[in-house]
Coordinates of C-alpha atoms in Angstrom, one line a residue:
Chain A
X9 CA 31.7 45.1 -239.3
X10 CA 33.0 41.5 -239.2
X11 CA 36.6 42.9 -239.6
X12 CA 36.1 45.1 -236.5
X13 CA 34.5 42.3 -234.6
X14 CA 37.4 40.0 -235.4
X15 CA 40.0 42.5 -234.5
X16 CA 38.4 43.6 -231.2
X17 CA 37.7 40.0 -230.2
X18 CA 41.4 39.0 -230.8
X19 CA 42.5 42.2 -229.1
X20 CA 41.0 40.9 -225.8
X21 CA 43.3 37.9 -226.0
X22 CA 46.4 39.6 -227.2
X23 CA 46.4 41.5 -223.9
X24 CA 45.7 40.1 -220.4
X25 CA 42.2 41.6 -220.4
X26 CA 40.4 38.7 -221.9
X27 CA 42.1 36.2 -219.7
X28 CA 41.5 38.2 -216.5
X29 CA 37.8 38.4 -217.3
X30 CA 37.6 34.7 -218.1
X31 CA 39.5 33.8 -215.0
X32 CA 37.3 36.0 -212.8
X33 CA 34.1 34.4 -214.1
X34 CA 35.4 30.9 -214.2
X35 CA 36.6 31.1 -210.7
X36 CA 33.3 32.4 -209.2
X37 CA 31.2 30.1 -211.3
X38 CA 33.3 27.2 -210.0
X39 CA 33.0 28.4 -206.4
X40 CA 29.3 28.7 -206.8
X41 CA 29.0 25.3 -208.3
X42 CA 31.1 23.8 -205.5
X43 CA 28.7 25.5 -203.0
X44 CA 25.7 24.2 -204.8
X45 CA 27.2 20.7 -204.7
X46 CA 27.8 21.0 -200.9
X47 CA 24.2 22.1 -200.3
X48 CA 22.9 19.4 -202.7
X49 CA 20.6 21.8 -204.6
X50 CA 20.9 20.8 -208.3
X51 CA 20.1 24.2 -209.8
X52 CA 22.7 25.6 -212.1
X53 CA 20.6 28.7 -212.7
X54 CA 21.6 29.7 -209.2
X55 CA 25.2 29.3 -210.1
X56 CA 24.7 31.8 -212.9
X57 CA 22.7 34.3 -210.9
X58 CA 25.3 34.1 -208.2
X59 CA 27.8 35.9 -210.4
X60 CA 25.4 38.6 -211.5
X61 CA 27.1 41.1 -209.2
X62 CA 30.4 40.5 -211.0
X63 CA 29.1 42.5 -214.0
X64 CA 29.8 45.6 -211.9
X65 CA 33.6 44.7 -211.9
X66 CA 33.9 42.7 -215.1
X67 CA 32.1 44.9 -217.6
X68 CA 34.2 48.1 -217.0
X69 CA 37.3 46.0 -217.8
X70 CA 35.7 44.7 -221.0
X71 CA 34.4 48.0 -222.3
X72 CA 37.0 50.6 -221.0
X73 CA 39.2 50.7 -224.1
X74 CA 36.6 49.7 -226.7
X75 CA 36.3 53.2 -228.2
X76 CA 38.6 55.4 -226.0
X77 CA 41.7 53.6 -227.0
X78 CA 41.1 54.2 -230.7
X79 CA 40.8 57.8 -230.1
X80 CA 43.9 57.9 -228.0
X81 CA 46.0 55.9 -230.5
X82 CA 44.4 57.8 -233.5
X83 CA 43.4 54.5 -235.0
X84 CA 39.9 55.9 -235.2
X85 CA 41.2 57.6 -238.4
X86 CA 41.4 54.3 -240.2
X87 CA 38.0 53.2 -238.9
X88 CA 36.2 56.4 -239.9
X89 CA 37.8 56.7 -243.3
X90 CA 37.1 53.1 -244.2
X91 CA 33.9 52.2 -246.1
X92 CA 32.5 50.8 -242.8
X93 CA 29.9 53.2 -241.4
X94 CA 29.9 54.3 -237.8
X95 CA 27.0 51.9 -237.0
X96 CA 29.0 49.0 -238.2
X97 CA 32.0 50.1 -236.1
X98 CA 29.9 50.4 -233.0
X99 CA 28.1 47.1 -233.6
X100 CA 31.3 45.2 -234.3
X101 CA 32.9 46.4 -231.1
X102 CA 29.8 45.7 -229.1
X103 CA 29.4 42.2 -230.4
X104 CA 33.1 41.5 -229.7
X105 CA 32.7 42.5 -226.0
X106 CA 29.4 40.5 -225.7
X107 CA 31.1 37.4 -227.2
X108 CA 33.8 37.5 -224.6
X109 CA 31.2 38.0 -221.9
X110 CA 29.2 35.0 -223.3
X111 CA 32.3 32.8 -223.2
X112 CA 32.5 33.4 -219.5
X113 CA 29.4 31.3 -219.0
X114 CA 30.6 28.2 -220.9
X115 CA 31.5 26.4 -217.7
X116 CA 27.8 26.7 -216.6
X117 CA 26.9 24.6 -219.7
X118 CA 29.3 21.9 -218.5
X119 CA 27.8 22.1 -215.0
X120 CA 24.3 21.7 -216.3
X121 CA 25.3 18.7 -218.4
X122 CA 27.0 17.1 -215.4
X123 CA 24.0 17.8 -213.1
X124 CA 21.5 16.6 -215.7
X125 CA 23.4 13.3 -215.9
X126 CA 22.5 12.6 -212.3
X127 CA 19.2 14.3 -211.5
X128 CA 16.3 15.7 -213.3
X129 CA 16.8 19.4 -214.1
X130 CA 14.7 22.2 -215.3
X131 CA 16.6 22.9 -218.5
X132 CA 14.2 25.6 -219.6
X133 CA 14.8 27.6 -216.4
X134 CA 18.6 27.2 -216.9
X135 CA 18.4 28.4 -220.5
X136 CA 16.2 31.3 -219.5
X137 CA 18.5 32.5 -216.8
X138 CA 21.5 32.1 -219.1
X139 CA 19.9 34.2 -221.7
X140 CA 18.8 36.7 -219.1
X141 CA 22.4 37.0 -218.1
X142 CA 23.4 37.7 -221.7
X143 CA 20.7 40.3 -222.0
X144 CA 21.9 41.9 -218.8
X145 CA 25.5 41.8 -220.0
X146 CA 24.5 43.4 -223.3
X147 CA 22.8 46.3 -221.5
X148 CA 25.9 46.9 -219.3
X149 CA 28.3 46.5 -222.2
X150 CA 26.3 49.0 -224.3
X151 CA 26.4 51.5 -221.4
X152 CA 30.1 50.9 -220.8
X153 CA 30.9 51.4 -224.5
X154 CA 28.9 54.6 -224.5
X155 CA 31.0 55.9 -221.6
X156 CA 34.1 54.7 -223.4
X157 CA 33.1 56.8 -226.4
X158 CA 33.1 60.0 -224.3
X159 CA 36.7 60.0 -223.3
X160 CA 40.2 59.4 -224.6
X161 CA 41.3 57.6 -221.5
X162 CA 40.5 54.0 -220.9
X163 CA 41.1 54.5 -217.2
X164 CA 38.6 57.3 -216.9
X165 CA 36.1 55.1 -218.9
X166 CA 36.7 52.2 -216.5
X167 CA 36.2 54.3 -213.4
X168 CA 33.1 56.1 -214.7
X169 CA 31.6 52.8 -215.9
X170 CA 32.3 51.2 -212.6
X171 CA 30.5 54.0 -210.7
X172 CA 27.6 53.8 -213.1
X173 CA 27.3 50.1 -212.6
X174 CA 27.4 50.5 -208.8
X175 CA 24.7 53.1 -209.1
X176 CA 22.4 50.7 -211.0
X177 CA 23.1 48.1 -208.3
X178 CA 21.9 50.4 -205.5
X179 CA 19.3 52.1 -207.6
X180 CA 16.4 50.4 -205.7
X181 CA 17.6 51.6 -202.3
X182 CA 18.4 55.1 -203.8
X183 CA 14.9 55.2 -205.1
X184 CA 13.4 54.6 -201.7
X185 CA 14.9 57.8 -200.4
X186 CA 13.0 59.8 -203.1
X187 CA 9.7 61.1 -201.9
X188 CA 8.3 61.7 -205.3
X189 CA 6.6 58.4 -206.4
X190 CA 7.1 59.1 -210.1
X191 CA 10.8 59.7 -209.8
X192 CA 11.4 56.8 -207.4
X193 CA 9.6 54.4 -209.7
X194 CA 11.6 55.7 -212.6
X195 CA 14.8 55.2 -210.7
X196 CA 13.8 51.7 -209.7
X197 CA 13.4 50.9 -213.4
X198 CA 17.1 51.7 -213.8
X199 CA 18.1 48.8 -211.6
X200 CA 19.1 46.4 -214.4
X201 CA 20.1 43.7 -212.0
X202 CA 16.7 43.7 -210.3
X203 CA 15.2 43.0 -213.7
X204 CA 17.6 40.1 -214.1
X205 CA 16.4 38.6 -210.9
X206 CA 13.0 38.1 -212.6
X207 CA 14.6 35.8 -215.1
X208 CA 15.8 33.4 -212.4
X209 CA 12.4 33.2 -210.8
X210 CA 11.0 31.2 -213.7
X211 CA 8.5 33.8 -214.7
X212 CA 8.9 34.4 -218.4
X213 CA 8.2 38.0 -219.2
X214 CA 8.5 39.5 -222.7
X215 CA 8.6 42.9 -220.9
X216 CA 11.8 42.1 -219.1
X217 CA 13.5 41.0 -222.3
X218 CA 12.3 44.0 -224.2
X219 CA 13.4 46.2 -221.3
X220 CA 17.0 45.0 -221.4
X221 CA 17.1 45.0 -225.2
X222 CA 15.8 48.6 -225.3
X223 CA 18.4 49.7 -222.7
X224 CA 21.1 48.1 -225.0
X225 CA 19.6 49.7 -228.1
X226 CA 19.5 53.2 -226.4
X227 CA 23.2 53.0 -225.4
X228 CA 24.2 51.7 -228.9
X229 CA 22.4 54.6 -230.5
X230 CA 24.0 57.0 -228.0
X231 CA 27.4 55.6 -228.9
X232 CA 26.8 56.2 -232.6
X233 CA 25.6 59.7 -231.8
X234 CA 28.6 60.4 -229.7
X235 CA 31.0 59.3 -232.4
X236 CA 29.1 61.1 -235.1
X237 CA 29.0 64.3 -233.1
X238 CA 32.8 64.2 -232.7
X239 CA 33.1 64.5 -236.5
X240 CA 31.3 67.8 -236.2
X241 CA 33.4 69.0 -233.2
Chain B
X29 CA 39.3 63.2 -259.5
X30 CA 39.1 65.4 -256.4
X31 CA 36.8 68.4 -256.5
X32 CA 36.7 70.6 -253.4
X33 CA 34.4 73.7 -253.6
X34 CA 33.8 76.4 -251.1
X35 CA 35.0 74.4 -248.1
X36 CA 34.5 75.8 -244.6
X37 CA 35.3 74.1 -241.3
X38 CA 34.4 75.8 -238.1
X39 CA 35.6 74.8 -234.6
X40 CA 33.4 76.8 -232.3
X41 CA 34.1 80.3 -233.5
X42 CA 37.5 79.5 -235.0
X43 CA 37.5 79.0 -238.7
X44 CA 40.0 76.3 -239.5
X45 CA 39.3 76.1 -243.2
X46 CA 38.0 79.2 -244.9
X47 CA 36.5 79.0 -248.4
X48 CA 39.0 76.5 -249.8
X49 CA 38.4 75.4 -253.4
X50 CA 40.6 73.4 -255.7
X51 CA 40.4 70.4 -258.0
X52 CA 43.0 67.7 -258.6
X53 CA 43.1 65.8 -261.9
X54 CA 43.8 62.2 -262.3
X55 CA 47.6 61.4 -262.1
X56 CA 48.5 64.7 -260.5
X57 CA 50.8 64.9 -257.5
X58 CA 49.8 68.0 -255.5
X59 CA 51.7 69.4 -252.6
X60 CA 49.8 71.0 -249.8
X61 CA 52.1 73.5 -248.2
X62 CA 51.6 75.6 -245.1
X63 CA 52.8 76.4 -241.7
X64 CA 51.7 74.3 -238.7
X65 CA 48.1 75.0 -237.9
X66 CA 47.3 76.4 -241.4
X67 CA 44.4 73.9 -242.0
X68 CA 46.2 71.3 -244.0
X69 CA 45.3 68.3 -241.8
X70 CA 41.8 69.6 -241.3
X71 CA 41.3 69.8 -245.1
X72 CA 42.7 66.3 -245.6
X73 CA 40.6 64.9 -242.8
X74 CA 37.5 66.4 -244.5
X75 CA 38.4 65.0 -247.9
X76 CA 38.8 61.6 -246.5
X77 CA 35.6 61.7 -244.5
X78 CA 37.1 61.6 -241.0
X79 CA 35.7 65.1 -240.2
X80 CA 32.5 66.6 -241.3
X81 CA 32.4 69.9 -243.1
X82 CA 30.6 73.0 -242.0
X83 CA 29.9 74.2 -245.5
X84 CA 31.0 73.3 -249.0
X85 CA 31.3 70.2 -251.2
X86 CA 33.8 67.5 -251.6
X87 CA 33.4 65.2 -254.6
X88 CA 35.7 62.2 -255.1
X89 CA 35.6 60.7 -258.5
X90 CA 32.0 61.7 -258.9
X91 CA 30.9 60.6 -255.4
X92 CA 30.0 63.2 -252.8
X93 CA 31.7 62.5 -249.5
X94 CA 28.5 63.3 -247.6
X95 CA 25.9 61.7 -249.8
X96 CA 27.9 58.7 -250.9
X97 CA 30.6 58.2 -248.3
X98 CA 31.1 54.5 -248.9
X99 CA 31.9 54.8 -252.6
X100 CA 34.0 57.9 -252.0
X101 CA 36.1 56.4 -249.2
X102 CA 36.8 53.2 -251.2
X103 CA 38.7 55.4 -253.7
X104 CA 41.0 57.0 -251.1
X105 CA 44.0 55.7 -249.3
X106 CA 44.8 57.9 -246.3
X107 CA 48.0 58.2 -244.3
X108 CA 47.2 60.5 -241.4
X109 CA 49.9 62.5 -239.6
X110 CA 50.2 59.7 -237.0
X111 CA 50.0 56.3 -238.6
X112 CA 46.7 54.7 -237.4
X113 CA 48.3 51.4 -236.5
X114 CA 47.1 48.9 -233.8
X115 CA 50.3 48.4 -231.9
X116 CA 49.1 45.1 -230.4
X117 CA 49.0 43.4 -233.8
X118 CA 51.7 42.1 -236.1
X119 CA 52.3 43.9 -239.4
X120 CA 50.6 41.1 -241.3
X121 CA 47.7 40.8 -238.9
X122 CA 47.2 44.5 -239.2
X123 CA 47.2 44.6 -243.0
X124 CA 44.9 41.6 -243.1
X125 CA 42.5 43.6 -240.8
X126 CA 42.7 46.7 -243.1
X127 CA 42.1 44.5 -246.1
X128 CA 38.9 43.2 -244.4
X129 CA 37.9 46.6 -243.2
X130 CA 38.2 48.1 -246.7
X131 CA 36.2 45.2 -248.2
X132 CA 38.9 44.6 -250.8
X133 CA 38.3 42.0 -253.5
X134 CA 41.8 41.2 -254.7
X135 CA 43.4 37.9 -253.7
X136 CA 44.3 38.6 -250.1
X137 CA 47.7 37.0 -249.6
X138 CA 49.2 38.1 -252.9
X139 CA 47.9 41.6 -252.6
X140 CA 49.3 42.1 -249.1
X141 CA 52.6 40.5 -250.0
X142 CA 52.9 42.8 -252.9
X143 CA 52.3 45.9 -250.8
X144 CA 54.8 44.8 -248.2
X145 CA 57.4 44.3 -250.9
X146 CA 56.6 47.8 -252.3
X147 CA 57.1 49.6 -249.0
X148 CA 59.8 47.2 -247.9
X149 CA 58.4 45.8 -244.7
X150 CA 58.5 42.1 -245.5
X151 CA 61.3 41.5 -243.0
X152 CA 59.2 42.8 -240.1
X153 CA 55.9 41.2 -241.3
X154 CA 55.6 38.9 -238.3
X155 CA 56.7 41.4 -235.7
X156 CA 54.4 43.3 -233.3
X157 CA 53.9 46.9 -234.5
X158 CA 54.7 48.2 -231.0
X159 CA 58.2 46.8 -231.4
X160 CA 58.9 48.7 -234.7
X161 CA 60.8 51.9 -235.1
X162 CA 59.2 55.1 -236.2
X163 CA 60.4 54.6 -239.8
X164 CA 58.9 51.2 -240.0
X165 CA 55.6 52.3 -238.4
X166 CA 55.4 55.0 -241.0
X167 CA 55.9 52.5 -243.7
X168 CA 53.2 50.3 -242.2
X169 CA 51.0 53.3 -242.3
X170 CA 51.9 53.7 -245.9
X171 CA 51.1 50.1 -246.6
X172 CA 47.7 50.5 -245.0
X173 CA 46.9 53.4 -247.3
X174 CA 47.8 51.2 -250.3
X175 CA 45.6 48.3 -249.4
X176 CA 42.8 47.9 -252.0
X177 CA 44.9 49.9 -254.5
X178 CA 42.9 53.1 -254.3
X179 CA 43.3 55.6 -257.1
X180 CA 43.8 58.5 -254.7
X181 CA 46.4 58.7 -252.0
X182 CA 46.2 61.4 -249.3
X183 CA 49.4 61.6 -247.3
X184 CA 49.6 63.9 -244.3
X185 CA 53.3 64.8 -243.6
X186 CA 54.5 61.4 -244.7
X187 CA 58.2 62.0 -243.7
X188 CA 57.8 63.8 -240.5
X189 CA 60.1 62.4 -237.7
X190 CA 62.1 60.2 -240.1
X191 CA 65.8 60.2 -240.5
X192 CA 67.3 61.5 -243.8
X193 CA 67.8 58.0 -245.3
X194 CA 64.2 57.1 -244.5
X195 CA 63.0 60.4 -245.9
X196 CA 64.7 59.7 -249.2
X197 CA 63.2 56.2 -249.3
X198 CA 59.7 57.5 -248.6
X199 CA 60.2 60.2 -251.2
X200 CA 61.3 57.6 -253.8
X201 CA 58.2 55.6 -252.9
X202 CA 56.0 58.6 -253.4
X203 CA 57.5 59.2 -256.8
X204 CA 57.0 55.6 -257.8
X205 CA 53.4 55.6 -256.6
X206 CA 52.8 58.9 -258.4
X207 CA 53.1 57.1 -261.8
X208 CA 49.7 55.5 -261.3
X209 CA 48.0 57.3 -258.4
X210 CA 46.6 60.7 -257.8
X211 CA 48.4 62.1 -254.8
X212 CA 47.8 64.9 -252.3
X213 CA 50.8 65.3 -250.1
X214 CA 51.1 67.7 -247.2
X215 CA 54.3 69.0 -245.7
X216 CA 55.9 72.0 -244.2
X217 CA 59.2 70.7 -245.5
X218 CA 59.6 72.6 -248.7
X219 CA 62.4 70.7 -250.4
X220 CA 60.2 67.6 -250.1
X221 CA 57.3 69.2 -251.9
X222 CA 59.7 70.6 -254.5
X223 CA 61.2 67.2 -255.1
X224 CA 58.0 65.3 -255.9
X225 CA 55.2 67.7 -256.7
X226 CA 54.3 69.2 -260.0
X227 CA 51.8 71.5 -258.4
X228 CA 51.8 73.3 -255.1
X229 CA 48.8 74.6 -253.1
X230 CA 49.9 77.0 -250.4
X231 CA 47.5 77.3 -247.5
X232 CA 47.7 79.7 -244.7
X233 CA 45.2 80.5 -241.9
X234 CA 42.7 78.2 -243.6
X235 CA 42.9 80.0 -247.0
X236 CA 44.5 79.1 -250.2
X237 CA 47.1 81.8 -250.9
X238 CA 48.7 80.2 -254.0
X239 CA 48.1 77.3 -256.4
X240 CA 50.6 76.8 -259.1
X241 CA 53.7 74.9 -260.3
X242 CA 56.9 75.5 -258.2
X243 CA 58.5 77.3 -261.1
X244 CA 55.7 79.6 -261.9
X245 CA 55.2 80.4 -258.3
X246 CA 58.8 81.4 -258.1
X247 CA 58.5 83.6 -261.2
X248 CA 55.3 85.2 -260.1
X249 CA 56.6 86.2 -256.8
X250 CA 60.0 87.5 -257.7
X251 CA 59.1 91.0 -258.7
X252 CA 62.7 91.3 -257.8
X253 CA 64.7 90.9 -261.0
X254 CA 68.0 91.9 -259.4
X255 CA 71.3 90.1 -260.2
X256 CA 73.7 88.8 -257.6
X257 CA 77.5 88.9 -258.3
X258 CA 80.4 88.0 -256.2
X259 CA 83.5 89.8 -257.5
X260 CA 87.1 90.1 -256.3
X261 CA 87.8 93.8 -256.6
X262 CA 87.9 97.1 -254.8
X263 CA 84.3 97.4 -253.6
X264 CA 83.7 101.1 -253.7
X265 CA 85.2 101.7 -257.1
X266 CA 83.4 98.8 -258.7
X267 CA 80.1 100.0 -257.2
X268 CA 80.6 103.4 -258.9
X269 CA 81.5 101.8 -262.2
X270 CA 78.5 99.5 -262.1
X271 CA 76.2 102.4 -261.3
X272 CA 77.3 104.1 -264.5
X273 CA 76.2 101.2 -266.7
X274 CA 73.1 101.8 -268.9
X275 CA 69.9 100.3 -267.5
X276 CA 71.2 99.9 -263.9
X277 CA 68.9 101.5 -261.3
X278 CA 70.7 100.7 -258.1
X279 CA 73.8 98.9 -256.8
X280 CA 74.5 97.7 -253.3
X281 CA 77.4 95.7 -252.0
X282 CA 78.8 94.1 -248.9
X283 CA 81.8 92.1 -248.0
X284 CA 81.5 88.5 -249.2
X285 CA 82.2 85.4 -247.2
X286 CA 84.9 84.7 -249.8
X287 CA 88.3 86.3 -249.2
X288 CA 88.8 89.8 -250.6
X289 CA 85.6 89.6 -252.6
X290 CA 82.4 91.6 -252.5
X291 CA 78.7 90.6 -253.1
X292 CA 76.9 93.0 -255.3
X293 CA 73.1 93.3 -255.7
X294 CA 72.4 95.0 -259.0
X295 CA 68.8 96.1 -259.7
X296 CA 67.9 96.9 -263.3
X297 CA 65.5 99.6 -264.5
X298 CA 62.2 97.8 -265.3
X299 CA 62.7 94.3 -266.8
X300 CA 65.8 95.2 -268.9
X301 CA 68.3 92.4 -269.4
X302 CA 71.6 93.9 -268.4
X303 CA 73.6 90.7 -267.8
X304 CA 76.1 91.3 -270.6
X305 CA 76.7 94.9 -269.8
X306 CA 77.4 94.0 -266.2
X307 CA 79.8 91.3 -267.1
X308 CA 81.7 93.5 -269.5
X309 CA 81.8 96.4 -267.0
X310 CA 83.3 94.1 -264.3
X311 CA 85.9 92.7 -266.6
X312 CA 86.9 96.1 -267.9
X313 CA 87.4 97.4 -264.4
X314 CA 89.7 94.5 -263.5
X315 CA 87.2 92.6 -261.3
X316 CA 87.4 88.8 -261.1
X317 CA 83.9 87.4 -261.1
X318 CA 83.4 84.3 -258.8
X319 CA 79.7 83.9 -259.3
X320 CA 76.8 85.6 -261.1
X321 CA 73.2 84.6 -260.6
X322 CA 69.7 86.0 -260.8
X323 CA 67.9 86.6 -257.5
X324 CA 65.0 84.1 -258.2
X325 CA 63.3 83.1 -255.0
X326 CA 63.8 79.7 -253.6
X327 CA 60.7 77.8 -252.4
X328 CA 61.7 78.7 -248.9
X329 CA 61.5 82.4 -249.7
X330 CA 58.2 82.0 -251.6
X331 CA 56.8 80.2 -248.6
X332 CA 57.8 82.8 -246.2
X333 CA 56.6 85.6 -248.4
X334 CA 53.2 84.0 -248.9
X335 CA 52.7 83.3 -245.3
X336 CA 54.3 86.3 -243.8
X337 CA 51.1 88.4 -243.8
X338 CA 49.8 85.9 -241.3
X339 CA 46.7 87.2 -239.6
X340 CA 46.2 86.4 -236.0
X341 CA 45.4 82.8 -235.4
X342 CA 41.9 83.2 -234.1
X343 CA 39.7 84.4 -236.9
X344 CA 36.3 85.4 -235.6
X345 CA 33.4 85.0 -237.9
X346 CA 31.3 88.1 -238.2
X347 CA 27.7 87.6 -237.1
X348 CA 26.1 87.3 -240.6
X349 CA 28.6 84.7 -241.9
X350 CA 28.3 82.7 -238.7
X351 CA 24.5 82.5 -239.0
X352 CA 24.8 81.5 -242.6
X353 CA 27.2 78.8 -241.8
X354 CA 25.0 77.3 -239.2
X355 CA 21.9 77.5 -241.4
X356 CA 23.7 75.6 -244.1
X357 CA 24.8 72.9 -241.7
X358 CA 21.3 72.4 -240.5
X359 CA 20.0 72.1 -244.1
X360 CA 22.6 69.4 -244.8
X361 CA 21.5 67.6 -241.6
X362 CA 17.9 67.5 -242.8
X363 CA 18.9 65.9 -246.1

């Protein structure tokens, strides 16, 4: 698993992909921080939540080639014939993508330190919203990876993941169109980003954490199943 | 070392591998021969654990590939048809990755250097794989299979797409490796198999149609014991004279490629050895013999003969067999 993790992580930075993602997040975090500074509100958690919509664009770039590329280049043959099991392969790739995603938020740590040097800050709230963002990212990455496992083409994976992400973004408004209350409340639950908003409102809820973790787990299991089923194809 | 029993692989209703059984002893070099689409790659993919099987059993050095995949896979080095290389890595980075992936315990640097020396890719070790030629990529694929020094090497068409010089190099490498590895090698290039393999398994339409040494295969299949002679003479007269010889059943001739010579095909009665009589007869009738050989089949001919009764590509399973196959798969799943 560590071998896969290391390779995938490095692969992000042997192509422009990793740098593009980092640049994207660094830029918007910086803009948010600048805005925060202008308005004089010392809350770095808002800087983080301000980029939450970026997962819609960022995650598909991170996950598009995770599994599909291996299938296209036939490198899956070395992975599946190695003593590493499919679970290890999936987990290694997932953690690599998540790590790159986590690095995107390093500037926010710097901001928090700078702000804390001048005014009193609610560190707990900052940490909570940072971890909330990581949980959110994990759920989206797992979903993107699952989509990547269904196709041979990274481009198709990126487009489908992008559409799926947009759908989760608009899920609350979509749900309001549905008359059936059971279905509409079910659809509302699929709005990952809504759940993330709870993290920034300083209300700690084990339920929210468990919710995002279960979404992640479900898509990781689905990815394993998808790869496993291909061996039987 | 490798034990394959009653192997079936079904893609939908198409049977890609149909009741294949064979075993390979330690140190053997076995050639897997068959036309494209015969089921060679599928069989190899199952042995290496890349694909699952529909029915049957694959045991590698005592470890079942389904029950104990980790132990079984550790013992196999696999070079698939397309070398599974990451083109965005350098050769050394890639081999380091494979080393970690296979959880090898040898000293890393020395082990990888040794492999690179063996397959002669040291000079490109720091280059990105995407910048390498086909021949080098194939050798990197070879190197990958050798990482961890597995006892068994499974090589799927290792020389395909290489130039003649590279083919000879790879062939020499296989011969060298054959001294301390068990090798299964697939190819549809016959001379290659003949050059390195002591045993040939011919597979066609997912079934094994022959399993023997190249020599014995040739003997077994040449029911044809006729002799071929190229003689400078008057064709018609010589034919009549030869037909008179004791033990000759049939004589046919045609103009040879050589000037004023004729090619004769002389079929004996039964398995009588009539070479001396033929020689004498030709000499006595003033013929000048240019060549005289038996009509043993070449590997090419054997191959064509074994695979000529090719059934249509799509083999439908009959209902009963189909149900059985599904049942067994389900049972395996439950385990």
